[in-house]
XYZ file of C-alpha atoms in Angstrom:
232
model
C 197.261 295.517 6.347
C 198.043 292.042 6.099
C 195.488 289.180 6.898
C 196.941 286.323 8.690
C 193.985 284.459 9.068
C 194.098 280.733 8.129
C 193.564 280.321 4.441
C 190.564 277.713 3.286
C 190.119 276.516 0.141
C 186.703 275.527 -1.238
C 186.735 272.856 -3.869
C 183.483 272.772 -5.567
C 182.491 272.881 -9.264
C 178.788 274.449 -8.789
C 179.851 277.927 -8.942
C 176.461 279.134 -6.645
C 177.197 276.778 -3.989
C 180.970 277.469 -4.034
C 180.157 281.264 -3.472
C 177.526 280.186 -0.822
C 180.246 277.943 1.073
C 182.839 280.833 0.769
C 180.603 283.695 1.998
C 179.609 281.306 4.876
C 183.211 280.836 5.930
C 184.898 284.297 5.435
C 184.558 284.808 8.995
C 186.695 281.813 9.708
C 189.544 282.587 7.715
C 190.757 283.853 4.239
C 188.838 282.062 1.557
C 189.801 280.822 -2.106
C 188.089 278.879 -4.530
C 188.663 276.087 -6.942
C 186.212 274.309 -9.411
C 187.987 271.256 -10.372
C 190.508 268.784 -8.883
C 193.131 270.063 -11.117
C 192.451 273.698 -9.802
C 192.629 272.110 -6.026
C 195.985 270.345 -6.478
C 197.500 274.065 -8.266
C 195.785 275.706 -5.237
C 197.156 273.556 -2.748
C 200.953 273.607 -4.278
C 200.930 277.437 -5.055
C 198.658 278.811 -1.972
C 199.218 276.720 0.683
C 195.807 276.574 2.553
C 195.480 275.647 5.855
C 192.175 273.706 5.337
C 190.413 272.558 2.226
C 186.471 271.727 2.044
C 185.905 269.285 -0.755
C 182.956 268.350 -2.813
C 183.187 264.785 -4.061
C 181.430 265.190 -7.569
C 184.220 267.155 -9.359
C 183.919 267.266 -13.046
C 187.574 266.079 -13.755
C 188.010 263.556 -11.084
C 186.366 261.997 -8.230
C 186.811 263.664 -4.953
C 187.623 260.375 -2.842
C 190.571 260.114 -5.414
C 191.728 263.591 -4.665
C 191.688 263.027 -1.251
C 193.603 259.834 -1.350
C 196.158 261.604 -3.697
C 196.519 264.656 -1.091
C 197.159 262.142 1.743
C 200.044 261.141 0.021
C 202.083 264.333 0.712
C 199.935 266.538 3.082
C 197.928 265.915 6.382
C 196.021 269.366 6.203
C 192.587 269.148 7.577
C 190.106 268.151 4.556
C 186.521 268.582 5.220
C 183.980 266.656 2.730
C 180.755 268.597 1.458
C 178.594 266.238 -0.324
C 175.352 265.208 -1.463
C 176.398 261.480 -1.330
C 174.618 260.202 1.963
C 175.218 256.370 1.913
C 177.034 255.359 4.803
C 179.595 253.377 2.096
C 180.204 256.474 0.506
C 180.888 258.342 3.923
C 183.322 255.431 4.894
C 185.062 255.570 1.650
C 185.983 259.408 2.060
C 187.083 259.343 5.637
C 189.352 255.861 4.677
C 190.682 257.936 2.079
C 191.999 260.550 4.374
C 189.279 263.017 4.884
C 188.909 264.465 8.303
C 185.263 264.819 8.373
C 181.975 264.652 6.370
C 179.072 266.824 6.104
C 175.996 265.785 3.955
C 174.120 268.285 1.686
C 171.879 269.933 2.819
C 173.937 271.234 5.634
C 173.433 273.777 8.393
C 175.931 276.750 8.068
C 176.667 276.873 11.856
C 177.605 273.159 11.662
C 179.920 273.795 9.023
C 181.695 276.815 10.494
C 181.991 274.505 13.961
C 183.531 271.759 12.115
C 185.941 274.191 10.194
C 186.717 275.992 13.514
C 187.677 272.482 14.976
C 189.570 271.053 12.460
C 191.592 274.108 12.300
C 192.213 274.027 16.099
C 193.103 270.181 16.061
C 196.792 271.046 15.624
C 196.539 272.135 19.218
C 195.981 268.726 20.082
C 198.720 266.880 18.375
C 201.053 263.785 19.448
C 203.366 266.545 21.074
C 200.966 267.789 23.512
C 201.520 266.511 27.191
C 198.610 267.742 28.950
C 194.917 267.844 27.396
C 192.161 269.264 29.203
C 188.308 269.041 28.513
C 185.371 269.790 30.895
C 186.641 268.752 34.408
C 188.944 265.884 32.832
C 192.888 266.270 32.728
C 194.576 263.742 30.564
C 198.805 263.948 31.428
C 200.310 261.891 28.677
C 203.889 262.485 29.956
C 202.796 260.501 33.339
C 199.934 258.312 31.797
C 197.482 259.809 34.061
C 193.651 260.939 33.795
C 191.818 262.884 36.696
C 188.485 264.449 37.023
C 188.554 267.414 39.336
C 191.905 266.123 40.362
C 190.777 262.643 41.499
C 192.243 259.726 39.726
C 190.269 257.731 37.073
C 191.343 254.450 36.301
C 191.691 253.366 32.778
C 192.427 250.109 31.164
C 195.529 249.894 28.863
C 192.893 249.450 25.939
C 190.839 252.418 26.921
C 193.687 254.416 27.727
C 195.017 253.825 24.217
C 191.493 254.153 22.484
C 191.234 257.578 24.473
C 194.766 258.635 23.185
C 194.138 257.943 19.567
C 190.993 260.088 19.645
C 192.554 262.904 21.390
C 195.305 262.938 18.919
C 192.836 263.395 16.078
C 190.355 265.576 18.038
C 187.754 267.066 15.582
C 188.434 264.241 13.047
C 185.729 261.724 12.245
C 187.634 258.205 12.629
C 185.701 255.316 11.023
C 185.261 251.939 12.976
C 188.094 250.313 11.156
C 190.342 252.947 11.426
C 190.001 252.842 15.280
C 189.784 249.160 15.363
C 193.016 248.775 13.677
C 194.948 251.476 15.499
C 193.831 250.318 18.872
C 193.589 246.575 18.546
C 195.641 245.981 15.158
C 194.833 244.839 11.826
C 193.411 241.642 12.835
C 190.461 242.975 14.786
C 189.268 245.324 11.778
C 185.763 243.670 11.650
C 185.239 243.344 15.237
C 182.962 246.383 15.668
C 181.822 245.309 19.095
C 184.826 245.605 20.842
C 184.938 249.501 19.828
C 181.180 249.743 21.107
C 182.098 248.394 24.323
C 185.025 250.436 25.060
C 183.557 253.223 23.752
C 180.631 252.966 26.358
C 183.327 252.555 29.199
C 185.214 255.683 28.323
C 181.711 257.542 28.417
C 180.890 255.995 31.469
C 184.138 257.578 33.315
C 184.754 260.619 31.361
C 181.412 262.013 30.519
C 178.940 263.560 33.149
C 176.119 262.163 31.364
C 177.098 258.975 29.364
C 173.670 258.900 27.408
C 174.411 262.464 26.136
C 177.907 262.781 25.493
C 179.553 266.086 24.931
C 182.977 264.911 23.934
C 182.856 261.638 22.428
C 180.455 261.865 19.686
C 179.116 259.055 17.626
C 178.953 259.392 13.667
C 176.022 256.961 12.976
C 177.134 254.122 10.910
C 180.426 255.493 10.427
C 182.659 255.831 13.506
C 183.537 258.426 16.420
C 184.787 261.868 16.612
C 186.179 263.381 19.909
C 184.899 267.131 19.955
C 186.969 269.223 22.516
C 184.069 271.586 23.765
C 186.198 274.749 23.056
C 186.273 273.687 19.576
C 182.718 274.338 18.747
C 182.148 277.344 20.937
């Protein structure tokens, strides 16, 4: 019987951790392993994974360089699992093209949830006309946002920010990425803009803005829009 579940590539040089991650993810899909950047590139070209889980401390090449290389020819989801916990390290990996970042040690259920979110991210691509979460409905063809059928007014900047977050649902977007995509390259250092407008969106879209379910903060790094059905 053919197994048509998504193929997940685990790139980790420590065999014990690699086996642990593999066992943890076998309920989410088929899993293959790579112990180095070279093996990872071979697996990408030969096996065609749907998602890769990548450690940054690889023996033959830094994981950030591998991610940057992969992003020149593939947009498949990349989840980093790393012992590097400094914010600068996280930002470097995300700016290189990683979609999400978990610091070791990590919770198995959280890792599985983030893998599911990334595998489902294609459901919220640029071509999707209508996106729903909770009691919110976003109709991108008509540029309308409603809550329980009642219209919600968003300013042009708020709507643009929401659109970028939705298109990348499940992915961590750094402050720099969001500022560039929403306001333009000249605003990359104006983080206060982002905090203000994220606050506005939470007030309009979240049932409890102080405890958001969808528009989540990645402390010191950026934001992630988490569709509720992606973590169920």
